Coordinates of C-alpha atoms in Angstrom, one line a residue:
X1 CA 28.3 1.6 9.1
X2 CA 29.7 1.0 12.4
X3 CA 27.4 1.1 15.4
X4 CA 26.0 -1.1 18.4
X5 CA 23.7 -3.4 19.3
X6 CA 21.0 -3.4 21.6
X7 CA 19.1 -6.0 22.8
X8 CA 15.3 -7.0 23.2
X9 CA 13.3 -9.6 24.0
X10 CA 14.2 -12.3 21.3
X11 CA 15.4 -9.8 18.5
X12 CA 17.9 -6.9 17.5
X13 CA 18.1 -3.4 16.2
X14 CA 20.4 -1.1 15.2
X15 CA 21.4 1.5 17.5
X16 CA 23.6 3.1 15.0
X17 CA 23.4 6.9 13.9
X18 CA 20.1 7.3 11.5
X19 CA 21.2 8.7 8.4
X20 CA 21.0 11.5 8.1
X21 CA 21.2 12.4 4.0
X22 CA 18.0 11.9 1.4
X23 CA 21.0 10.4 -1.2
X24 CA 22.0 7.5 0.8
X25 CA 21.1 4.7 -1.2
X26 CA 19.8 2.3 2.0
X27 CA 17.1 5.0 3.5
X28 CA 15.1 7.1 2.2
X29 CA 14.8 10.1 4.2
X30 CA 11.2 11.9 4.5
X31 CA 11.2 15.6 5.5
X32 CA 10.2 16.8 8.6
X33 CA 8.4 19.2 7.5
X34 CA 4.4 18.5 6.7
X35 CA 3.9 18.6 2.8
X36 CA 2.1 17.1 0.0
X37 CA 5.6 17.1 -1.9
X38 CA 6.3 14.3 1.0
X39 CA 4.3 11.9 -0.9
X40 CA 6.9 11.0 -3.5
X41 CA 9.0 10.0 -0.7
X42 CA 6.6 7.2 0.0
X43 CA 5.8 6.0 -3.5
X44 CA 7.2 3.0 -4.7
X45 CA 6.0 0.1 -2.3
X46 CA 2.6 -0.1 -3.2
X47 CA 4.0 -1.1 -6.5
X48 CA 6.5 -3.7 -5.4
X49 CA 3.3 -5.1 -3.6
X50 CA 1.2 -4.8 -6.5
X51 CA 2.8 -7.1 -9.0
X52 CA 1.4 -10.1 -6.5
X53 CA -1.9 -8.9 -7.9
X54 CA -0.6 -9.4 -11.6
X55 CA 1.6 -12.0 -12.0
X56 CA 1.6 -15.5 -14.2
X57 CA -1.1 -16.9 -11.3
X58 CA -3.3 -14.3 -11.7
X59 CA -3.4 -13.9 -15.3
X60 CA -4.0 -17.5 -16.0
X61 CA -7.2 -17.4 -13.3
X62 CA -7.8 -14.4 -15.2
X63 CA -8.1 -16.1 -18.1
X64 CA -9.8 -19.2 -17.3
X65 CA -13.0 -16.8 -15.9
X66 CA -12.7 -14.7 -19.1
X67 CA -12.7 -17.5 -21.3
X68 CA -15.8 -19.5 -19.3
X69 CA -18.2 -17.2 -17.5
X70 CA -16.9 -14.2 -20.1
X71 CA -17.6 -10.9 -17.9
X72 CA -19.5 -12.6 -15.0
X73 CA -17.0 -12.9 -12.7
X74 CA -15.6 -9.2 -13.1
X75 CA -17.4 -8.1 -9.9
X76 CA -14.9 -10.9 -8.0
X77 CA -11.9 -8.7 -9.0
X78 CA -13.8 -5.2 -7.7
X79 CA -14.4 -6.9 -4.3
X80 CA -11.1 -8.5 -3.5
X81 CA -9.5 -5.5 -5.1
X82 CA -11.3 -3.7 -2.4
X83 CA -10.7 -6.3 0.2
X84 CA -6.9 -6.4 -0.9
X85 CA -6.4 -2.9 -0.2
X86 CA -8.0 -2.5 3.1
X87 CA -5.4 -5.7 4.1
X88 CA -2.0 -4.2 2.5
X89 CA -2.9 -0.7 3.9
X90 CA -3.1 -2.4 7.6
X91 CA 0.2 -4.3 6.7
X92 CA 1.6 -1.2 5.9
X93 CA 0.6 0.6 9.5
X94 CA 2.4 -2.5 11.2
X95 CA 5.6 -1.6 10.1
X96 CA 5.2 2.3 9.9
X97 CA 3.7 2.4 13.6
X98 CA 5.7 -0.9 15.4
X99 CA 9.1 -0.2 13.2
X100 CA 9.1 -3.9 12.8
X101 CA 7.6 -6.0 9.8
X102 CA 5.0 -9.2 10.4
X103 CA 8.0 -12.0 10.6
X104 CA 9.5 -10.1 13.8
X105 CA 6.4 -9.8 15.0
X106 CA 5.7 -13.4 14.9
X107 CA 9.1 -14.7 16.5
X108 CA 8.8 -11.8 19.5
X109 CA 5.1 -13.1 20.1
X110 CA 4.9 -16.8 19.5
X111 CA 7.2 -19.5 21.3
X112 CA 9.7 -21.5 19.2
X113 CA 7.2 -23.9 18.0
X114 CA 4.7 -22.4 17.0
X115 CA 7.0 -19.6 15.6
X116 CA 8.9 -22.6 13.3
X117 CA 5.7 -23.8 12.3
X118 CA 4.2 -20.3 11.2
X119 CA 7.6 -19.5 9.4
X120 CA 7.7 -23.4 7.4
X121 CA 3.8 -22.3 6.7
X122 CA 5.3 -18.7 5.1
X123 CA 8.0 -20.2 3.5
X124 CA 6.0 -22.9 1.8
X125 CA 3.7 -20.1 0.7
X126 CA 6.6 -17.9 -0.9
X127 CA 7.4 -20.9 -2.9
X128 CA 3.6 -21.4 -3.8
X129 CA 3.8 -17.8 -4.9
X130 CA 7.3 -18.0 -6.9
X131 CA 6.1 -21.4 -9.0
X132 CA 4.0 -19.4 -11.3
X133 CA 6.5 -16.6 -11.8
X134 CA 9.0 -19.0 -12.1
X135 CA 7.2 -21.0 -14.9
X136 CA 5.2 -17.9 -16.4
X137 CA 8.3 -16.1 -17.6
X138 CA 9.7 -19.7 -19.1
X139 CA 6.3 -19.6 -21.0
X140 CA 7.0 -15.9 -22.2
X141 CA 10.7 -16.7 -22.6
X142 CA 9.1 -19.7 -25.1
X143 CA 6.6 -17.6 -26.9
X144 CA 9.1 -14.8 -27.8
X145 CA 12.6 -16.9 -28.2
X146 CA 11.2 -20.4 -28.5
X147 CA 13.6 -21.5 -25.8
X148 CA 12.6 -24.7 -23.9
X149 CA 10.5 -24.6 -20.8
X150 CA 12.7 -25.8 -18.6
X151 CA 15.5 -23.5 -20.3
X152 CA 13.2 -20.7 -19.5
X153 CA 13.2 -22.1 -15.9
X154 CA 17.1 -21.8 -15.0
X155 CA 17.0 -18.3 -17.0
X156 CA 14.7 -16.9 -14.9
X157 CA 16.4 -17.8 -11.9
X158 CA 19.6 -16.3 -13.3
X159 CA 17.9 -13.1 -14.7
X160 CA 16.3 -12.6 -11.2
X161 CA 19.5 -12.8 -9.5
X162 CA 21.1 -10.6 -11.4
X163 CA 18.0 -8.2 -11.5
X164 CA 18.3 -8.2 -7.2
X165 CA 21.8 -6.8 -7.7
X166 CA 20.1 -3.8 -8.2
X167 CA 19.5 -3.1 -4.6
X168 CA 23.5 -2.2 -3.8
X169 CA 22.4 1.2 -5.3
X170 CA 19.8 1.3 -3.4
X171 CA 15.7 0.4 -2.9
X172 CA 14.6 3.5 -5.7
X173 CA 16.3 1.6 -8.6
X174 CA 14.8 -1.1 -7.7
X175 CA 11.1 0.9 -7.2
X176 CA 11.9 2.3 -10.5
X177 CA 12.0 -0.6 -12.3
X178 CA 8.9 -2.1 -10.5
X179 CA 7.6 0.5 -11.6
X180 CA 8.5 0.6 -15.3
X181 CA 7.6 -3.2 -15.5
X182 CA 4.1 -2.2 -14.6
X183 CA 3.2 0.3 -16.7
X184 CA 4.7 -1.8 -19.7
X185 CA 1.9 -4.6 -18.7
X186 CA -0.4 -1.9 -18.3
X187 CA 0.5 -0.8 -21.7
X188 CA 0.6 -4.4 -23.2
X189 CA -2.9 -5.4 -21.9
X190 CA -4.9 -2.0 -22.8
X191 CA -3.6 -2.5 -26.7
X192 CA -5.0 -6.3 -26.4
X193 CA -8.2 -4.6 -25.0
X194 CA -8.4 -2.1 -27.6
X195 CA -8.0 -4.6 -30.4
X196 CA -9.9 -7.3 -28.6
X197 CA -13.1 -4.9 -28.6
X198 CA -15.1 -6.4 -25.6
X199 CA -19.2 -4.6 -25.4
X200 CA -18.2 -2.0 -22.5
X201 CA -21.7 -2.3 -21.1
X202 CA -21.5 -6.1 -20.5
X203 CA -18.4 -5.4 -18.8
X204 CA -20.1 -2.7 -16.9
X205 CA -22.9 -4.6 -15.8
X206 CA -20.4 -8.1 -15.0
X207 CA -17.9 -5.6 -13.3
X208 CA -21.4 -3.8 -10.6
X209 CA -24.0 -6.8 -10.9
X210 CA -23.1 -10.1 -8.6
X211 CA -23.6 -13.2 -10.4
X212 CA -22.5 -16.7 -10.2
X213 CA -24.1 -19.0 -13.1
X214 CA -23.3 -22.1 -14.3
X215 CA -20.7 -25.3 -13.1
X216 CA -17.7 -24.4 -11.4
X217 CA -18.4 -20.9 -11.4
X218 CA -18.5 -20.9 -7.2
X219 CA -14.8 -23.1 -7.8
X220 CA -13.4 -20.3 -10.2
X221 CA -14.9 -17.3 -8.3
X222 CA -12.7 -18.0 -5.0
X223 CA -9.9 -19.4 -7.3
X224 CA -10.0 -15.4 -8.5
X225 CA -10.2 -14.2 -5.1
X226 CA -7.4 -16.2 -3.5
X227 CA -5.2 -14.9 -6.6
X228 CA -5.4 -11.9 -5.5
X229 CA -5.1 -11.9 -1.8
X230 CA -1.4 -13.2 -1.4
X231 CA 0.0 -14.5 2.1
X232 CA 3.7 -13.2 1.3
X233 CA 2.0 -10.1 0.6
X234 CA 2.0 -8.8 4.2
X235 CA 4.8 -10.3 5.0
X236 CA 6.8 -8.0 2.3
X237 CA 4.4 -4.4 2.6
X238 CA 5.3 -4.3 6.3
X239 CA 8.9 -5.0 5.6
X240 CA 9.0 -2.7 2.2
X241 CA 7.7 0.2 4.4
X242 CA 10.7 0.3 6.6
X243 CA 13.1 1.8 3.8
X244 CA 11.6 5.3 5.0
X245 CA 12.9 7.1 7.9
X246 CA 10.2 9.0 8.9
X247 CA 9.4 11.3 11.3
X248 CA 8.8 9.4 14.8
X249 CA 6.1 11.7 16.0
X250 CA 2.8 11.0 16.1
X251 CA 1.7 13.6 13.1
X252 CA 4.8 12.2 10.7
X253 CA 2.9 8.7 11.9
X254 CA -0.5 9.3 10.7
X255 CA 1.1 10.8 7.4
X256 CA 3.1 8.3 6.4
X257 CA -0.2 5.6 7.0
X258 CA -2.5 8.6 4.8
X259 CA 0.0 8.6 2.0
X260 CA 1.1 4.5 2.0
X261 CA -2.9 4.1 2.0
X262 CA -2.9 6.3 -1.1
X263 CA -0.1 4.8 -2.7
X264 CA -1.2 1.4 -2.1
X265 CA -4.8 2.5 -4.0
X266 CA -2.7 3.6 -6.9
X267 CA -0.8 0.8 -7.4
X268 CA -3.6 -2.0 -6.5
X269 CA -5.7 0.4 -9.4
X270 CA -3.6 -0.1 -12.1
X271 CA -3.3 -3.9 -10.9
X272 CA -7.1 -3.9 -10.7
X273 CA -7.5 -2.4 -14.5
X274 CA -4.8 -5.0 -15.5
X275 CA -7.0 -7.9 -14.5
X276 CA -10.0 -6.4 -16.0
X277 CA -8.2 -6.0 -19.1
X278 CA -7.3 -9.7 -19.1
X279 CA -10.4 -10.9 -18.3
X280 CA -12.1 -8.9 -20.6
X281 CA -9.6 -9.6 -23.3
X282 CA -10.2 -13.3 -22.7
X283 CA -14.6 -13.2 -22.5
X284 CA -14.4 -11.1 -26.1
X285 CA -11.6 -13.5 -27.5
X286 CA -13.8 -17.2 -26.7
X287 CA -17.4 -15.8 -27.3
X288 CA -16.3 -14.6 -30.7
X289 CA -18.8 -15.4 -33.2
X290 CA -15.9 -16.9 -36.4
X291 CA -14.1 -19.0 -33.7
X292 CA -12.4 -22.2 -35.2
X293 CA -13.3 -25.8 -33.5
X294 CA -9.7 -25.7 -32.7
X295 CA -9.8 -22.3 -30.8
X296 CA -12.6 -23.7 -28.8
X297 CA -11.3 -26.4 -27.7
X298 CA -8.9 -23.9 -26.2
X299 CA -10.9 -21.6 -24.6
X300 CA -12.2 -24.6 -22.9
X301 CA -9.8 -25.6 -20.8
X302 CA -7.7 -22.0 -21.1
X303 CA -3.6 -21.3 -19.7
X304 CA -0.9 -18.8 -20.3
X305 CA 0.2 -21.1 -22.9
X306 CA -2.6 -21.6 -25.0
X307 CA -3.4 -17.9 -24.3
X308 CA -0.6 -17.4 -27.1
X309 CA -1.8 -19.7 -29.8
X310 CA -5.5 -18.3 -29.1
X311 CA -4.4 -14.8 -29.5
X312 CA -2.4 -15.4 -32.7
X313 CA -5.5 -17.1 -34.3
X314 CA -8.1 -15.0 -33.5
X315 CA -6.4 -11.3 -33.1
X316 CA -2.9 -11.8 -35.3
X317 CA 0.8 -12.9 -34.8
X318 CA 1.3 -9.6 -33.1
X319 CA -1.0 -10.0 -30.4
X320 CA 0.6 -13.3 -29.3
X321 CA 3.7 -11.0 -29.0
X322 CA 2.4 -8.3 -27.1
X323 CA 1.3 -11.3 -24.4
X324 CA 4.0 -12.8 -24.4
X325 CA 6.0 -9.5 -23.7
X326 CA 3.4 -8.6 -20.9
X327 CA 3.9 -12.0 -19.2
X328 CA 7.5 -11.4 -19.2
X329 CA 7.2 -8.7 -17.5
X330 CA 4.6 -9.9 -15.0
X331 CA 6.9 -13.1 -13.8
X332 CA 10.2 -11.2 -14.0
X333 CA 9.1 -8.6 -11.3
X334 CA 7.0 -10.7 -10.0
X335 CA 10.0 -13.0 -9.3
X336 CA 11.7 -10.4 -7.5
X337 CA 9.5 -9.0 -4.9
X338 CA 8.7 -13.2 -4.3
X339 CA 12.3 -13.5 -3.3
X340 CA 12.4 -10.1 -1.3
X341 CA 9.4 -11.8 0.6
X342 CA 11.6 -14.4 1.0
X343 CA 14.2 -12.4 2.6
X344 CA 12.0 -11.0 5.2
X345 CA 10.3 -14.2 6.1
X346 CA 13.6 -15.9 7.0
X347 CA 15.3 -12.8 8.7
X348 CA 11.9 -12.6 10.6
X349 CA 11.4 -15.5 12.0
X350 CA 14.8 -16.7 12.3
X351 CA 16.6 -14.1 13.1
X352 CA 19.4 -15.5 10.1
X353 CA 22.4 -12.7 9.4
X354 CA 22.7 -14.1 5.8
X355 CA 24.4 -12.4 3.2
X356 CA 22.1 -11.2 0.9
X357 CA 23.1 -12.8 -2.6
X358 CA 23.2 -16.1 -0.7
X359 CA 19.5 -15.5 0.8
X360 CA 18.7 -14.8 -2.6
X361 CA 20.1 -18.1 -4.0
X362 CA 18.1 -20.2 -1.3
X363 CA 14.9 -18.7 -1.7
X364 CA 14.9 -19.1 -5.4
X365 CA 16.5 -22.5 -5.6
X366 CA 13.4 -23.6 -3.7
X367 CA 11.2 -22.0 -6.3
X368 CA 12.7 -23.2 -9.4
X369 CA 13.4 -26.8 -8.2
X370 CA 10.2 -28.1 -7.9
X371 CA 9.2 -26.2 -11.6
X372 CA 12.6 -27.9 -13.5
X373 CA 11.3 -30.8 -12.4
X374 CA 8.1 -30.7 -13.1
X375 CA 9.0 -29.0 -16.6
X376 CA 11.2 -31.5 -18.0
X377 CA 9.0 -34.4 -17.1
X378 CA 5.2 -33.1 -18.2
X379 CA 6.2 -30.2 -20.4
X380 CA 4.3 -26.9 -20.6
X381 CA 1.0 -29.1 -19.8
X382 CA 3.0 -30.2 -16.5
X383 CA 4.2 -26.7 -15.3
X384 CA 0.6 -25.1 -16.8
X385 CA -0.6 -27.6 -14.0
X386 CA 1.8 -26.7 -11.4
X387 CA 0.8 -23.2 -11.3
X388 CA -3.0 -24.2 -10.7
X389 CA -1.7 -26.4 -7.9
X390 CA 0.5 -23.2 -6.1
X391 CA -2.5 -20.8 -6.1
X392 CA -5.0 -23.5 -4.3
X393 CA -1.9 -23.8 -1.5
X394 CA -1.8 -19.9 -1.4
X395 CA -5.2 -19.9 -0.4
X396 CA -5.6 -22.1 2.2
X397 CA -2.4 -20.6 3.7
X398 CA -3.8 -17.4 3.6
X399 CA -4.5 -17.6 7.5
X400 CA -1.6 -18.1 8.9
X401 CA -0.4 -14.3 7.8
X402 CA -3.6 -12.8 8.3
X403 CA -4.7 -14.2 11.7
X404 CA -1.3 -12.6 13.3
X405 CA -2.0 -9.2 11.1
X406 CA -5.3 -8.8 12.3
X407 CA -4.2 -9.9 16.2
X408 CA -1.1 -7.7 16.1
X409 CA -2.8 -4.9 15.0
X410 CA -6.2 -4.9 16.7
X411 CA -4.9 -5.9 19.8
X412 CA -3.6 -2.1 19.9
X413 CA -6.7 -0.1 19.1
X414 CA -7.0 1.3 22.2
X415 CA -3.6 3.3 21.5
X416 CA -5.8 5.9 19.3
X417 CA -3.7 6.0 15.9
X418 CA -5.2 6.8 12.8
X419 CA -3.6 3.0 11.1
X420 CA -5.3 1.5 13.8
X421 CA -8.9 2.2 14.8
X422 CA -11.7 0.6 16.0
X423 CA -13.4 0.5 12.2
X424 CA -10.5 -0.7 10.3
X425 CA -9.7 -3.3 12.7
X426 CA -13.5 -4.5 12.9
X427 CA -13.7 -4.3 8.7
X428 CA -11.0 -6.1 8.3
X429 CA -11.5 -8.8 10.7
X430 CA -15.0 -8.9 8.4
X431 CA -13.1 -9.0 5.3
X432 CA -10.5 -11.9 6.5
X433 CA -13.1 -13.9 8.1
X434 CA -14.9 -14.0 4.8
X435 CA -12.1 -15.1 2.8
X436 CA -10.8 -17.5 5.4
X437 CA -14.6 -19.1 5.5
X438 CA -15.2 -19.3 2.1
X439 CA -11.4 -21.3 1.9
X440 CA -12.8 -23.5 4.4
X441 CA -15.9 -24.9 2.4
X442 CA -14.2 -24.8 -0.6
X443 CA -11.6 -27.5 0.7
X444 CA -14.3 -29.2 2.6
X445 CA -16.9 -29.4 0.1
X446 CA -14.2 -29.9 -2.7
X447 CA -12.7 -32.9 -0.7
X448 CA -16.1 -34.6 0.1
X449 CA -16.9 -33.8 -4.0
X450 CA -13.5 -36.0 -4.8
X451 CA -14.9 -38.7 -2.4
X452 CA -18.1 -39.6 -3.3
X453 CA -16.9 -38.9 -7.1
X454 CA -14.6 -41.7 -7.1
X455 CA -13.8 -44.7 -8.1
X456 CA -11.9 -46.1 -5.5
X457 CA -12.6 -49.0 -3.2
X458 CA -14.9 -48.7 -0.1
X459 CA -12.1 -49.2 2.6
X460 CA -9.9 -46.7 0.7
X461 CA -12.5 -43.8 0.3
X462 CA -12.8 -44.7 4.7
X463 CA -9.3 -44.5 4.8
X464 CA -8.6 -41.4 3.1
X465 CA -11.7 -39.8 4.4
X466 CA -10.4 -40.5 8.3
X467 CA -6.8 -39.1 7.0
X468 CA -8.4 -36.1 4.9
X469 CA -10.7 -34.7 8.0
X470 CA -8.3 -35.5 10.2
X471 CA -5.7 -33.2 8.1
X472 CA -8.7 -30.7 7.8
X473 CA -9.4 -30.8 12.0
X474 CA -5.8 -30.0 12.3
X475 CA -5.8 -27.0 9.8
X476 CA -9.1 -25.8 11.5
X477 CA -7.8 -26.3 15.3
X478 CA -4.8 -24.3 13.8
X479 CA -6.6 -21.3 12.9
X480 CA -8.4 -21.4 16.1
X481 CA -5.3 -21.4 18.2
X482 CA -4.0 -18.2 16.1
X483 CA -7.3 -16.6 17.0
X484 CA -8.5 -17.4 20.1
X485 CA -4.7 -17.2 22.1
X486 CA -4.5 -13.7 23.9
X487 CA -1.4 -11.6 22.9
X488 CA 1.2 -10.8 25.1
X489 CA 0.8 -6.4 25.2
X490 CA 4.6 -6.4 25.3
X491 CA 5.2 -7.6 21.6
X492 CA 2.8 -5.7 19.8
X493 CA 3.6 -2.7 22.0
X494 CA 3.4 0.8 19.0
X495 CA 5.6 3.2 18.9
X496 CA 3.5 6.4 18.0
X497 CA 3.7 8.3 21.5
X498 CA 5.9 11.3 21.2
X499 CA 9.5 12.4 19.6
X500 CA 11.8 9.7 21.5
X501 CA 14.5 8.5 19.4
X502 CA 15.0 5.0 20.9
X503 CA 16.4 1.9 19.0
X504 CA 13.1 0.5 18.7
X505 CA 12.1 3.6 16.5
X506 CA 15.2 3.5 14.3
X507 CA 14.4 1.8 10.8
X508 CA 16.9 -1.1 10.0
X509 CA 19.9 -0.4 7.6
X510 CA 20.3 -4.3 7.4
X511 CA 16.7 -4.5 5.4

């Protein structure tokens, strides 16, 4: 499409002609006119989003809670449910109300330093995201085909590639398929809860009664709730949201936030039933009364691919299947809104004007690299391993998106829109506080734990206690700067006064 370019601060946007038909396969066109029919238009990326609350990571937390506290822990997966959709929803009024996504934000408020920093932080997360997709689809690819893990590996890199072709016709297929690859986990997980035949009343009173009993429950509990908070996550929603052109008025504003807020609760509800389903699938499985020694052992120390073997003893050959089907599905889109993610966080930041199949390639090469290696030299004990080791760095990057969020979108209260008042900015500042705490003394009190736990010499425990609080003063002074620096007005300036038509309004073909 041939248009011009105009210039701001340190980024671009199109100045071109919006388009202006509902078939075009970039934009999706929303009708003027105020209707319920509108929210169709807006479906789809809740659901892109979702699938980082389902994928390989989550499942095998999932199953590890299941498995040792049985339904105990279900009341972790209600609150960051909740907690996750209060977050994605304000991601989502970012892009609708700013017409730019998180990265941009980032590289128009922060100076080239700090900006490089925040997008090595995002891009390290992405890849701490992609690992357990990456290696939970090998798994599946192993259960169903018994093909090689590290096989699996380069497959899934392929099959993803391919997969993101999709998006020359256009961001729907892609939704649709999203889409369809949820509902088939969905589908997979209810059948292992209907055979599986957990008491609904203990999960009832694990999923509405708090409780934390036992060793390592505290561990597993914010292992569960760092699962399902993802850092790539906002990164992606307020990216995802810009595929609508929607009415730049203040009404089609607040509509587009009511219905994204509403799609976003679908979607997270289906991901939130798929979690409970694994759980619960996993508590019934290892507190069966006619379990074999062998099966115990299992349940002790529980991953996706001992999940298989488990399921196949205890429930039938068919069940392993059905698993193994559902966690192909889980890594495969899961893989693909990862690299999208990817996309966004180096277009963001950087400003790159790469060809898409090539920003493909790079984002997944530094995905599946690290998990070939790590593959072919432990095995499916190694990459089982791996994945554990991705979700602790997901949470303790968790800041360094939500910080910004919360300062990009707070900072602009006083503007009056519905995506950003006064009580959603204070609840989530609440909500992300809590997390970011409770990541704190995890890593703290985990670190001193591994200190005075080991076996080392005196003056190496000194030594890597110096170097481990000193890493920790630097990740806390981090934070602090993210917080406590004052935003310039200019960068987060929204865009919800009136019917003006400038290029700042005008949603990016080039997404």
């Amino acid at each position: 499409m041939a248009g011009t370019r105009a210039s701001g601060g340190n980024r671009s946007f199109s100045n071109s002609p919006l388009i202006e038909s509902s078939d075009d396969p970039i934009l999706i066109l929303v009708p003027e006119k105020k209707s319920w029919k509108n929210f169709f238009s807006y479906l789809g990326p809740g659901f892109l989003v979702s699938i980082a609350y389902i994928d390989p990571g989550n499942f095998e937390t999932d199953l590890q809670a299941g498995a040792q506290y049985k339904y105990e822990l279900l009341w972790i997966i209600l609150v960051a449910s909740c907690a996750a959709l209060v977050i994605q929803s304000l991601a989502a009024n970012l892009g609708v109300v700013t017409g730019k996504h998180l990265a941009e934000h980032c590289r128009a408020e922060y100076s080239k330093v700090p900006n490089f920093m925040l997008w090595v932080v995002a891009e390290i997360a992405v890849v701490a995201c992609d690992i357990p997709e990456v290696i939970g689809t090998a798994f599946a690819l192993n259960m169903l085909f018994n093909i090689p893990v590290w096989i699996g590996v380069l497959l899934t890199g392929l099959s993803t590639l391919i997969l993101l072709a999709l998006q020359q016709y256009g961001i729907r297929k892609l939704e649709f398929l999203i889409v369809f690859l949820v509902l088939t986990i969905a589908l997979c997980f209810f059948v292992e809860l209907h055979y599986s035949k957990p008491d609904p009343k203990e999960v009832l009173y694990g999923l509405f009664v708090p409780q934390l009993k036992g060793n390592g429950a505290t561990g597993l509990a914010i292992s569960l709730l760092g699962a399902m908070v993802m850092p790539h996550n906002l990164f992606l929603h307020s990216a995802l949201v810009l595929s609508r052109k929607i009415p730049r008025s203040v009404t089609g504003i607040k509509e587009a936030c009511r219905y994204y807020l509403i799609e976003s609760g679908l979607a997270l509800m289906v991901a939130f039933l798929i979690n409970v389903s694994v759980i619960s699938v996993s508590g019934a499985v290892c507190n069966a009364s006619d379990l074999s020694p062998e099966d115990k052992a299992s349940c002790e120390d529980l991953d996706l691919n001992k999940a298989s073997f488990l399921l196949r003893n205890v429930v039938g050959k068919w069940s392993s299947k059905i698993f193994a089907i559902a966690l192909l599905a889980s890594g495969q889109s899961s893989t693909i809104t990862g690299t999208y993610a990817g996309q966004y966080v180096m277009q963001g930041f950087l400003d790159l004007k790469l060809k898409p199949w090539l920003r493909n390639f790079l984002t997944r090469c530094l995905a599946i690299i690290p998990s070939l290696i790590v593959s072919l030299i432990g095995g499916s004990a190694g990459a089982g391993k791996l994945i554990i080791i991705a979700s602790m760095i997901l949470s303790f990057e968790l800041p360094f998106s939500l910080v910004p969020l919360l300062k990009f979108t707070s900072s602009n209260t006083k503007m009056g829109t519905h995506a950003n008042s006064l009580l959603i900015s204070s609840v989530t500042w609440l909500i992300g506080g809590l997390i970011m705490g409770i990541n704190i003394y995890y890593l703290v009190s985990s670190f001193i734990k591994l200190l005075l736990h080991s076996h080392m010499k005196l003056v190496a425990i000194v030594f890597l206690g110096l170097l481990g609080f000193s890493g920790i003063a630097i990740y806390l002074a981090a934070i602090a700067y993210l917080v406590l620096r004052k935003n310039r007005e200019s960068s987060t300036h929204f865009l919800a006064s009136g019917n003006s038509q400038t290029a700042e309004t005008l949603p990016r073909e080039e997404l």
